[in-house]
Amino acid sequence: MKGLMMDYQLTIPTIMRRAESLFSHKEIVTRLPDKRIHRYTYKDFSLRVKRLATALTELGVEKGDRIATLSWNHHQHLEAYFAVPSIGAVVHPLNIRLNHDDLSYIVNHAEDKVLVVDQVLLPLFEKFRSSVNSSRVIVIPQTNEAIPDGYLNYEQVVDSGDASKFKPFEEDEYAAAFMCYTSGTTGKPKGVLYSHRSVVLHAMAFMFSCGDVGVNERDVLLPVVPMFHACAWGLPYTCTFTGATQVFPGPYLDADNLISLFEKERVTITAGVPTVMLGLLNRLDADPVNHDLALHTMILGGSAMPRHLVKAFDERYGIRVLHSWGMTEMSPLGATSVTTSKLSNEDKETQYDYAIKQGLPVPFVETRGRDDSGELIPRNGIAMGELEVRGPWIISSYYKDQSREKFTDDGWFKTGDIVTIDHDGFIEIKDRSKDVIKSGGEWISSLALENALMGHPAVLEAAVIAIPDEKWIERPFAYVVLREGQSVTSRELIEFLSGMFAKFWLPDECEFIDAIPRTSVGKFLKSALRERHAKR
Ligand code: AMP
């Protein structure tokens, strides 16, 4: 017997409809490239989304067409996030930090029909324009200069639309809505295609998985995470759903500009990778009394989180750092470091120990670990294995790619993250499978060593890699960046670690460098460190 509930398709226009009808007065704020602040309401926003949507249809955009964006975080980018899927097309943000060869590969692989480009990013676009086949380019005007010939002006496109002709896409919640390419460090980027349903369910899950209270209408959220990195972690959709005020930093992601925007706009939640938050902490610490922040939560993800960061933000600024784990292939949210009732009875230090774990899977995400021999690992917090996941916003196959090596026979996705899972279900990532250090047959967690090193007062950042060893096959080796004006020797650092780890875990050496090389989304680029070490 079938249930008797309505056939209500979970498509992206339903998110906007809610904001329009309930939160029309709430604001969306942007720091523009010329530093002026632009603000408008959800009412203005939805009118412009409808105009853009109908204008795109007039320009020949059809269902299933891919529309790429090459943009910073701002309100027009948010408009594209909604207008494109609202006509059944697919919005495809491009990572502006990739080199032009990768960008042209991605645009051609996705067969993007239209490109929406920030005027301030035209110099980047010009580098690969001749190698892409997109038929139209729409430029978002941002400076006093005229839009060059051959391009459409975004504002004129919006003005040409007729909101009364807007017909929201509601046919099929399984239709493609959003596309992202992975930012892997090996091989070509791969396309991940989200559906309306996966975006809507993911947006809902983030609403109640953000810390202990979730994202509320009362919140003011500023995503530092770029809108091209896994859909800004889905936060623009979550915020629109809840009616939270959204604040976009435009191209200004340095600590001073962010802090001034936090203060002026009374931002309560921000989200970004640990490097950005480390920069914020250093800036705040340089002048701890003269800040007036309303921040209560920082969502950190993308890479492992240093313990001292959680502790410092909590103790010195009363800000809860919420560790979140995910992947582009998972829309991206998979787990958050929530405080369970059991944990809330523990002392602060134990709570910090748990805060740096990747946490409990969010609702609808199922997890399990599998060891080298193909057996599922026990949930004892000790056994290590590759994390496998399944759920409604997790990839079932890559775009235009038949390979199945990332999927198990029973359809789970293999994350490539090596984890332990404890009896309460808390996941802790020990390594990426390609970065693991296996010494004398035993796994050594580079993440645990890095975290411990970053707890030393002289150390700003540390990355640990596996180096070849005749006797043990592999040994850990640490690259360390010191804080300004600090000094410490390799031997002292190894001694510092020796109180915390078994002897065979200790790196043979620490080498001091000026900066850790990073990927386009701010993760440690360990392949570059391995190459560097090979040349020693
Ligand atoms: P991406 O698809 O670029 O978001 O990269 C996903 C990968 O980043 C994951 O498989 C993890 O290896 C890593 N990652 C993401 N979040 C975290 C986190 N909170 N802690 C440790 N690693 C993370």
Coordinates of C-alpha atoms and ligand atoms in Angstrom, one line a residue:
M1 CA 0.0 0.0 0.0
K2 CA 1.4 3.4 -0.9
G3 CA 1.3 6.4 1.5
L4 CA -1.1 9.2 0.7
M5 CA 1.3 12.2 0.9
M6 CA 1.7 14.8 -1.8
D7 CA 4.0 14.4 -4.7
Y8 CA 6.2 17.4 -3.8
Q9 CA 9.4 17.6 -5.7
L10 CA 12.5 18.7 -3.7
T11 CA 13.8 21.2 -6.2
I12 CA 15.9 24.3 -5.6
P13 CA 13.1 26.8 -6.3
T14 CA 11.4 25.6 -3.2
I15 CA 14.2 27.0 -1.1
M16 CA 13.9 30.4 -2.7
R17 CA 10.1 30.4 -2.4
R18 CA 10.4 30.0 1.4
A19 CA 12.9 32.9 1.7
E20 CA 10.7 35.0 -0.5
S21 CA 7.5 34.4 1.4
L22 CA 8.8 34.4 5.0
F23 CA 12.1 36.3 5.0
S24 CA 11.6 38.9 2.3
H25 CA 12.9 41.7 4.6
K26 CA 16.2 39.9 5.6
E27 CA 19.4 41.0 4.0
I28 CA 22.1 39.8 1.7
V29 CA 25.3 41.9 2.0
T30 CA 28.4 41.9 -0.2
R31 CA 31.8 43.7 0.0
L32 CA 32.2 44.7 -3.7
P33 CA 35.6 44.7 -5.4
D34 CA 35.8 48.5 -5.1
K35 CA 35.2 47.9 -1.3
R36 CA 31.8 49.5 -1.2
I37 CA 29.1 47.5 0.7
H38 CA 26.1 46.3 -1.4
R39 CA 23.0 45.3 0.5
Y40 CA 19.6 44.2 -0.6
T41 CA 16.8 42.0 0.7
Y42 CA 15.6 38.5 -0.1
K43 CA 12.7 40.2 -1.9
D44 CA 15.0 42.1 -4.2
F45 CA 17.1 38.9 -4.6
S46 CA 14.3 36.7 -5.7
L47 CA 13.0 39.3 -8.2
R48 CA 16.4 39.4 -9.8
V49 CA 16.8 35.6 -9.7
K50 CA 13.5 35.3 -11.6
R51 CA 14.6 38.0 -14.2
L52 CA 18.0 36.3 -14.6
A53 CA 16.3 32.9 -15.1
T54 CA 13.9 34.1 -17.8
A55 CA 16.7 36.1 -19.5
L56 CA 18.8 33.0 -19.6
T57 CA 15.9 31.1 -21.2
E58 CA 15.6 33.9 -23.8
L59 CA 19.4 33.5 -24.5
G60 CA 18.7 29.9 -25.4
V61 CA 19.7 28.1 -22.2
E62 CA 17.8 24.8 -22.0
K63 CA 17.2 22.2 -19.4
G64 CA 20.4 20.2 -18.6
D65 CA 22.7 22.9 -20.1
R66 CA 25.8 23.7 -18.0
I67 CA 26.4 27.3 -17.0
A68 CA 29.8 28.0 -15.5
T69 CA 30.6 30.8 -13.1
L70 CA 34.1 32.3 -12.6
S71 CA 33.4 34.4 -9.5
W72 CA 34.2 35.4 -6.0
N73 CA 31.6 35.1 -3.2
H74 CA 29.0 37.8 -3.8
H75 CA 25.3 38.4 -4.3
Q76 CA 25.3 38.0 -8.1
H77 CA 27.0 34.6 -7.7
L78 CA 24.2 33.7 -5.3
E79 CA 21.7 34.8 -8.0
A80 CA 23.3 32.4 -10.4
Y81 CA 23.2 29.6 -7.8
F82 CA 19.4 29.9 -7.9
A83 CA 18.5 31.2 -11.3
V84 CA 20.3 28.5 -13.3
P85 CA 18.8 25.4 -11.5
S86 CA 15.4 27.2 -11.4
I87 CA 15.1 26.7 -15.2
G88 CA 16.4 23.1 -15.0
A89 CA 20.0 24.0 -16.1
V90 CA 23.1 23.2 -14.1
V91 CA 25.2 25.8 -12.3
H92 CA 28.9 25.0 -12.4
P93 CA 31.3 27.2 -10.3
L94 CA 34.9 27.2 -11.5
N95 CA 37.8 27.2 -9.1
I96 CA 39.5 30.6 -9.8
R97 CA 42.7 29.3 -8.3
L98 CA 43.3 26.6 -10.9
N99 CA 45.7 27.2 -13.7
H100 CA 44.3 28.1 -17.1
D101 CA 45.0 24.6 -18.6
D102 CA 42.9 22.9 -15.9
L103 CA 40.2 25.5 -16.3
S104 CA 39.9 25.0 -20.0
Y105 CA 40.0 21.2 -19.5
I106 CA 37.1 21.5 -17.0
V107 CA 35.0 23.9 -19.1
N108 CA 35.4 21.7 -22.2
H109 CA 34.8 18.5 -20.3
A110 CA 31.6 19.9 -18.7
E111 CA 30.6 21.4 -22.1
D112 CA 29.6 24.6 -20.4
K113 CA 27.4 26.5 -22.8
V114 CA 27.5 29.9 -21.0
L115 CA 30.1 31.4 -18.7
V116 CA 29.3 34.1 -16.1
V117 CA 32.6 35.9 -15.3
D118 CA 33.5 38.6 -12.7
Q119 CA 34.9 41.6 -14.5
V120 CA 37.8 41.6 -12.1
L121 CA 38.6 38.0 -13.2
L122 CA 38.6 38.8 -16.9
P123 CA 42.4 38.8 -17.0
L124 CA 42.3 35.1 -15.8
F125 CA 39.5 34.3 -18.2
E126 CA 41.4 35.8 -21.2
K127 CA 44.2 33.3 -20.5
F128 CA 42.0 30.4 -21.5
R129 CA 39.2 32.0 -23.5
S130 CA 40.5 30.9 -26.8
S131 CA 40.6 27.3 -25.8
V132 CA 37.0 26.9 -24.7
N133 CA 33.9 26.4 -26.8
S134 CA 31.3 28.1 -24.7
S135 CA 29.0 30.1 -26.9
R136 CA 28.3 33.1 -24.6
V137 CA 30.1 35.0 -21.9
I138 CA 28.3 37.2 -19.5
V139 CA 30.4 39.6 -17.5
I140 CA 29.4 40.9 -14.0
P141 CA 30.3 44.7 -14.1
Q142 CA 32.5 45.6 -11.1
T143 CA 34.7 48.5 -12.2
N144 CA 34.3 51.8 -14.0
E145 CA 35.7 50.3 -17.2
A146 CA 33.4 49.4 -20.0
I147 CA 32.6 45.7 -20.6
P148 CA 34.8 44.7 -23.6
D149 CA 33.1 43.9 -26.9
G150 CA 31.9 40.4 -27.4
Y151 CA 30.7 40.0 -23.9
L152 CA 27.2 40.4 -22.4
N153 CA 26.7 42.7 -19.4
Y154 CA 25.2 40.7 -16.5
E155 CA 23.2 43.7 -15.2
Q156 CA 21.7 44.3 -18.7
V157 CA 20.9 40.5 -18.9
V158 CA 19.1 40.7 -15.6
D159 CA 17.2 43.8 -16.6
S160 CA 16.0 42.2 -19.8
G161 CA 14.3 39.3 -17.9
D162 CA 10.6 39.3 -17.2
A163 CA 9.9 38.0 -13.7
S164 CA 6.2 37.4 -14.5
K165 CA 7.2 34.7 -17.0
F166 CA 9.2 32.8 -14.4
K167 CA 8.3 29.1 -14.3
P168 CA 10.2 27.3 -11.5
F169 CA 11.6 23.9 -12.3
E170 CA 9.6 21.4 -10.4
E171 CA 9.5 18.4 -12.7
D172 CA 12.1 16.1 -11.3
E173 CA 14.0 16.3 -8.1
Y174 CA 16.5 13.8 -9.4
A175 CA 17.5 16.2 -12.3
A176 CA 21.0 17.6 -12.2
A177 CA 21.2 21.1 -10.6
F178 CA 24.8 21.8 -9.6
M179 CA 28.3 20.7 -10.7
C180 CA 31.7 20.8 -9.1
Y181 CA 35.0 19.3 -10.1
T182 CA 37.3 17.7 -7.6
S183 CA 40.4 19.5 -6.6
G184 CA 42.5 16.3 -6.3
T185 CA 46.3 16.5 -6.4
T186 CA 46.7 13.7 -8.8
G187 CA 45.2 13.1 -12.2
K188 CA 42.6 15.2 -14.0
P189 CA 39.8 16.9 -12.0
K190 CA 36.6 14.8 -12.0
G191 CA 33.1 16.1 -12.4
V192 CA 30.6 15.6 -9.5
L193 CA 26.9 16.3 -10.4
Y194 CA 24.5 17.1 -7.6
S195 CA 20.7 16.8 -8.1
H196 CA 18.0 19.2 -6.9
R197 CA 17.1 16.6 -4.3
S198 CA 20.6 16.1 -3.0
V199 CA 21.1 19.9 -2.7
V200 CA 17.8 20.4 -0.8
L201 CA 18.4 17.5 1.6
H202 CA 22.0 18.6 2.2
A203 CA 20.9 22.2 2.9
M204 CA 18.4 20.9 5.5
A205 CA 21.0 18.6 7.1
F206 CA 23.4 21.5 7.5
M207 CA 20.7 23.6 9.2
F208 CA 20.6 21.3 12.2
S209 CA 24.2 20.0 12.1
C210 CA 25.9 23.3 12.7
G211 CA 27.1 23.0 16.3
D212 CA 24.5 22.4 18.9
V213 CA 21.9 24.9 17.7
G214 CA 22.1 24.7 14.0
V215 CA 21.9 27.6 11.5
N216 CA 18.9 29.9 12.5
E217 CA 17.0 32.8 11.0
R218 CA 18.7 34.9 13.7
D219 CA 22.2 34.0 12.3
V220 CA 24.4 36.2 10.2
L221 CA 26.6 33.9 8.2
L222 CA 29.8 34.8 6.3
P223 CA 31.2 32.0 4.2
V224 CA 35.0 32.5 3.7
V225 CA 35.0 29.2 1.9
P226 CA 34.7 30.1 -1.8
M227 CA 31.5 29.4 -3.6
F228 CA 33.6 27.4 -6.1
H229 CA 34.8 25.0 -3.3
A230 CA 32.1 22.3 -3.0
C231 CA 29.3 24.8 -3.3
A232 CA 30.6 26.9 -0.3
W233 CA 29.8 23.7 1.6
G234 CA 26.1 24.2 0.6
L235 CA 25.8 27.1 3.0
P236 CA 24.2 29.6 0.6
Y237 CA 21.3 27.1 0.1
T238 CA 21.1 26.4 3.9
C239 CA 21.1 30.2 4.7
T240 CA 18.4 30.9 2.1
F241 CA 16.3 28.1 3.5
T242 CA 16.5 29.4 7.1
G243 CA 16.4 33.1 6.2
A244 CA 19.7 33.8 7.8
T245 CA 21.4 37.0 6.8
Q246 CA 24.2 36.3 4.3
V247 CA 27.4 38.3 4.1
F248 CA 29.8 37.8 1.2
P249 CA 33.4 39.0 1.5
G250 CA 34.0 39.4 -2.3
P251 CA 37.7 39.2 -3.1
Y252 CA 38.8 40.4 0.4
L253 CA 39.7 37.3 2.4
D254 CA 42.6 38.7 4.5
A255 CA 42.2 38.8 8.3
D256 CA 41.8 42.6 8.6
N257 CA 39.0 42.8 6.0
L258 CA 37.2 39.8 7.4
I259 CA 37.4 41.0 11.0
S260 CA 36.0 44.4 10.0
L261 CA 33.1 42.8 8.1
F262 CA 32.5 40.5 11.1
E263 CA 32.3 43.5 13.4
K264 CA 30.2 45.8 11.1
E265 CA 27.7 43.2 10.0
R266 CA 27.5 41.4 13.4
V267 CA 28.4 38.1 11.9
T268 CA 27.5 35.1 14.1
I269 CA 28.8 32.1 12.0
T270 CA 31.7 31.9 9.6
A271 CA 33.1 28.9 7.7
G272 CA 36.5 28.2 6.1
V273 CA 39.7 26.2 6.0
P274 CA 42.0 26.1 9.0
T275 CA 44.7 28.4 7.3
V276 CA 42.2 31.3 7.1
M277 CA 41.2 30.8 10.7
L278 CA 44.8 30.6 11.8
G279 CA 45.3 34.0 10.1
L280 CA 42.3 35.4 12.0
L281 CA 43.5 34.1 15.3
N282 CA 46.9 35.7 14.8
R283 CA 45.3 39.0 13.9
L284 CA 43.0 38.9 16.9
D285 CA 45.8 37.9 19.2
A286 CA 47.9 40.9 18.1
D287 CA 45.2 43.2 19.5
P288 CA 42.9 41.1 21.6
V289 CA 41.0 43.8 23.5
N290 CA 39.9 46.1 20.6
H291 CA 37.5 43.7 18.9
D292 CA 33.8 43.6 19.2
L293 CA 32.7 40.3 17.7
A294 CA 29.3 38.6 17.7
L295 CA 30.7 35.4 16.3
H296 CA 29.6 32.3 18.2
T297 CA 30.6 29.5 15.7
M298 CA 33.4 28.9 13.2
I299 CA 32.8 26.0 10.9
L300 CA 36.2 24.6 10.0
G301 CA 36.7 22.0 7.3
G302 CA 38.7 20.9 4.3
S303 CA 41.7 19.8 6.3
A304 CA 42.5 18.6 9.8
M305 CA 42.1 21.1 12.5
P306 CA 45.0 22.0 14.9
R307 CA 43.9 21.5 18.5
H308 CA 45.4 24.8 19.7
L309 CA 43.1 26.7 17.4
V310 CA 40.0 25.2 18.9
K311 CA 41.3 25.9 22.4
A312 CA 42.4 29.4 21.7
F313 CA 39.2 30.5 20.0
D314 CA 37.2 29.0 22.8
E315 CA 39.2 30.3 25.8
R316 CA 40.2 33.7 24.4
Y317 CA 37.2 34.7 22.4
G318 CA 34.3 32.4 23.4
I319 CA 33.9 31.1 19.9
R320 CA 32.9 27.5 19.3
V321 CA 35.0 25.9 16.6
L322 CA 32.9 23.3 14.8
H323 CA 35.0 20.8 13.0
S324 CA 33.3 19.5 9.9
W325 CA 34.5 16.8 7.5
G326 CA 33.4 16.2 4.0
M327 CA 34.3 15.9 0.3
T328 CA 33.3 17.4 -3.0
E329 CA 31.8 14.0 -3.7
M330 CA 29.6 14.3 -0.7
S331 CA 28.1 17.8 -1.4
P332 CA 30.2 18.1 0.8
L333 CA 29.0 17.5 4.4
G334 CA 29.7 14.1 6.0
A335 CA 30.4 14.6 9.8
T336 CA 30.6 17.3 12.4
S337 CA 32.3 17.3 15.8
V338 CA 29.1 17.7 17.9
T339 CA 29.1 17.7 21.7
T340 CA 27.2 14.7 22.8
S341 CA 25.6 14.5 26.3
K342 CA 28.3 12.2 27.3
L343 CA 31.0 14.7 26.2
S344 CA 29.3 17.6 27.8
N345 CA 30.0 16.0 31.2
E346 CA 33.7 15.7 30.4
D347 CA 36.4 18.3 31.2
K348 CA 37.4 21.0 28.7
E349 CA 40.6 19.2 27.6
T350 CA 38.7 16.0 26.8
Q351 CA 36.2 18.1 24.9
Y352 CA 39.0 19.7 22.8
D353 CA 40.4 16.2 22.1
Y354 CA 37.0 15.3 20.6
A355 CA 36.6 18.6 18.9
I356 CA 39.5 17.9 16.6
K357 CA 38.1 14.5 15.6
Q358 CA 36.0 14.6 12.4
G359 CA 33.0 13.7 14.6
L360 CA 29.7 12.0 14.2
P361 CA 28.2 11.4 10.7
V362 CA 25.3 13.8 10.0
P363 CA 21.8 12.3 9.5
F364 CA 21.5 10.2 6.3
V365 CA 25.2 9.7 6.0
E366 CA 26.2 6.1 6.9
T367 CA 29.8 5.2 7.6
R368 CA 32.0 2.1 7.9
G369 CA 35.7 1.4 7.7
R370 CA 37.5 -1.4 5.9
D371 CA 41.1 -2.6 6.5
D372 CA 43.8 -3.7 4.1
S373 CA 42.5 -7.2 3.9
G374 CA 39.0 -6.1 3.0
E375 CA 37.5 -6.7 6.5
L376 CA 35.2 -4.2 8.2
I377 CA 37.1 -2.6 11.1
P378 CA 35.6 -2.8 14.6
R379 CA 34.3 0.4 16.2
N380 CA 37.0 0.5 18.9
G381 CA 38.8 3.7 18.1
I382 CA 42.0 1.8 17.4
A383 CA 41.6 -0.3 14.3
M384 CA 42.4 1.8 11.1
G385 CA 40.7 1.4 7.7
E386 CA 39.5 3.3 4.7
L387 CA 36.2 5.1 5.4
E388 CA 33.3 4.1 3.1
V389 CA 30.1 6.2 3.0
R390 CA 26.6 6.2 1.6
G391 CA 23.7 8.6 1.6
P392 CA 21.4 10.7 -0.5
W393 CA 23.9 13.4 -1.3
I394 CA 26.9 11.2 -2.0
I395 CA 28.2 10.5 -5.5
S396 CA 27.1 7.3 -7.3
S397 CA 29.5 7.9 -10.2
Y398 CA 31.6 10.6 -11.7
Y399 CA 30.4 12.7 -14.7
K400 CA 31.3 11.1 -18.0
D401 CA 33.5 8.6 -16.3
Q402 CA 32.7 4.9 -16.1
S403 CA 35.5 3.9 -13.6
R404 CA 34.2 2.1 -10.5
E405 CA 37.4 1.9 -8.4
K406 CA 36.1 4.5 -6.0
F407 CA 32.9 2.4 -5.4
T408 CA 32.4 -0.9 -3.6
D409 CA 30.4 -3.7 -5.2
D410 CA 27.4 -2.9 -2.9
G411 CA 27.5 0.8 -3.9
W412 CA 29.3 2.6 -1.1
F413 CA 31.8 5.4 -1.9
K414 CA 35.4 4.9 -0.9
T415 CA 36.6 8.1 0.5
G416 CA 40.3 7.5 0.5
D417 CA 40.5 8.7 4.1
I418 CA 42.1 6.3 6.6
V419 CA 40.1 6.5 9.9
T420 CA 39.3 4.9 13.2
I421 CA 35.7 4.8 14.4
D422 CA 35.1 4.6 18.2
H423 CA 32.3 2.8 20.0
D424 CA 30.3 6.0 20.0
G425 CA 30.6 6.3 16.3
F426 CA 33.1 9.2 16.3
I427 CA 35.3 9.2 13.2
E428 CA 38.9 10.3 13.4
I429 CA 40.9 10.7 10.2
K430 CA 44.4 9.5 10.5
D431 CA 45.5 10.1 6.9
R432 CA 44.7 10.3 3.3
S433 CA 45.3 6.8 1.9
K434 CA 47.9 8.2 -0.5
D435 CA 49.7 10.0 2.4
V436 CA 49.8 7.2 4.9
I437 CA 53.1 6.3 6.5
K438 CA 53.6 2.6 6.9
S439 CA 56.7 1.9 8.9
G440 CA 57.8 -1.6 9.7
G441 CA 54.3 -2.8 8.8
E442 CA 52.6 -0.3 11.3
W443 CA 50.5 2.7 10.4
I444 CA 51.7 6.1 11.6
S445 CA 49.3 8.9 11.5
S446 CA 50.8 12.0 9.8
L447 CA 47.8 14.0 11.0
A448 CA 48.4 13.2 14.6
L449 CA 52.1 14.1 14.4
E450 CA 51.2 17.4 12.6
N451 CA 48.7 18.3 15.2
A452 CA 51.1 17.6 18.0
L453 CA 53.9 19.7 16.3
M454 CA 51.5 22.6 15.8
G455 CA 50.9 22.5 19.5
H456 CA 54.5 23.6 20.1
P457 CA 54.6 27.3 20.8
A458 CA 57.4 28.0 18.2
V459 CA 55.6 26.2 15.4
L460 CA 53.1 27.8 13.0
E461 CA 52.5 24.9 10.7
A462 CA 53.8 21.4 10.1
A463 CA 53.3 18.7 7.5
V464 CA 54.6 15.2 7.9
I465 CA 55.3 12.9 4.9
A466 CA 56.5 9.3 4.3
I467 CA 60.0 9.0 3.1
P468 CA 61.5 5.8 1.7
D469 CA 63.6 3.8 4.2
E470 CA 65.7 0.6 3.5
K471 CA 64.9 -1.1 6.8
W472 CA 61.4 0.1 7.7
I473 CA 60.2 0.7 4.1
E474 CA 58.9 4.1 5.1
R475 CA 59.7 6.6 7.9
P476 CA 58.0 9.9 8.9
F477 CA 59.7 13.2 8.0
A478 CA 58.4 16.6 9.2
Y479 CA 58.4 19.9 7.4
V480 CA 57.9 22.8 9.8
V481 CA 57.2 26.5 9.5
L482 CA 58.2 28.5 12.5
R483 CA 56.3 31.4 14.0
E484 CA 57.9 34.8 13.3
G485 CA 60.8 35.5 15.7
Q486 CA 60.7 32.0 17.2
S487 CA 63.5 29.3 17.0
V488 CA 63.7 25.7 17.9
T489 CA 65.9 22.8 16.7
S490 CA 64.9 19.6 15.0
R491 CA 66.1 17.6 17.9
E492 CA 64.1 19.8 20.4
L493 CA 60.9 19.2 18.4
I494 CA 61.5 15.5 18.3
E495 CA 62.0 15.5 22.0
F496 CA 58.8 17.4 22.4
L497 CA 57.0 14.7 20.5
S498 CA 58.6 11.9 22.4
G499 CA 56.4 12.4 25.4
M500 CA 53.3 11.8 23.2
F501 CA 54.0 9.0 20.8
A502 CA 55.7 5.6 20.7
K503 CA 59.4 5.8 19.7
F504 CA 58.9 4.4 16.2
W505 CA 56.3 7.2 15.4
L506 CA 58.9 10.0 15.9
P507 CA 60.1 11.7 12.7
D508 CA 63.7 11.1 11.9
E509 CA 64.1 14.7 11.2
C510 CA 62.3 18.1 11.0
E511 CA 63.3 20.4 8.2
F512 CA 62.4 24.1 8.5
I513 CA 60.8 25.8 5.5
D514 CA 59.2 29.2 4.8
A515 CA 55.7 27.9 3.9
I516 CA 54.0 24.6 3.3
P517 CA 52.9 24.3 -0.4
R518 CA 49.1 24.2 -0.8
T519 CA 46.5 23.1 -3.2
S520 CA 44.0 25.5 -4.9
V521 CA 41.6 25.0 -2.0
G522 CA 44.2 25.5 0.8
K523 CA 45.2 21.9 1.7
F524 CA 48.8 20.8 2.3
L525 CA 50.2 19.7 -1.0
K526 CA 52.2 16.7 0.3
S527 CA 53.1 15.5 -3.2
A528 CA 55.2 18.7 -3.6
L529 CA 56.9 18.0 -0.3
R530 CA 57.7 14.4 -1.3
E531 CA 59.2 15.8 -4.6
R532 CA 61.2 18.3 -2.5
H533 CA 62.5 15.5 -0.3
A534 CA 63.4 13.3 -3.2
K535 CA 65.7 16.1 -4.5
R536 CA 67.6 16.4 -1.2
Ligands
AMP1 P1 37.6 18.2 -1.1 O1 36.8 17.4 -2.0 O2 38.5 19.1 -1.8 O3 36.7 18.9 -0.1 O4 38.6 17.2 -0.2 C1 38.1 16.2 0.6 C2 39.1 15.7 1.4 O5 39.6 16.7 2.3 C3 38.7 14.6 2.4 O6 38.6 13.3 1.8 C4 39.7 14.7 3.5 O7 40.9 14.0 3.2 C5 40.0 16.1 3.6 N1 39.2 16.8 4.6 C6 38.0 17.4 4.5 N2 37.6 17.9 5.7 C7 38.5 17.4 6.6 C8 38.6 17.5 8.0 N3 37.7 18.2 8.7 N4 39.7 16.9 8.6 C9 40.6 16.3 7.9 N5 40.6 16.2 6.5 C10 39.5 16.7 5.9

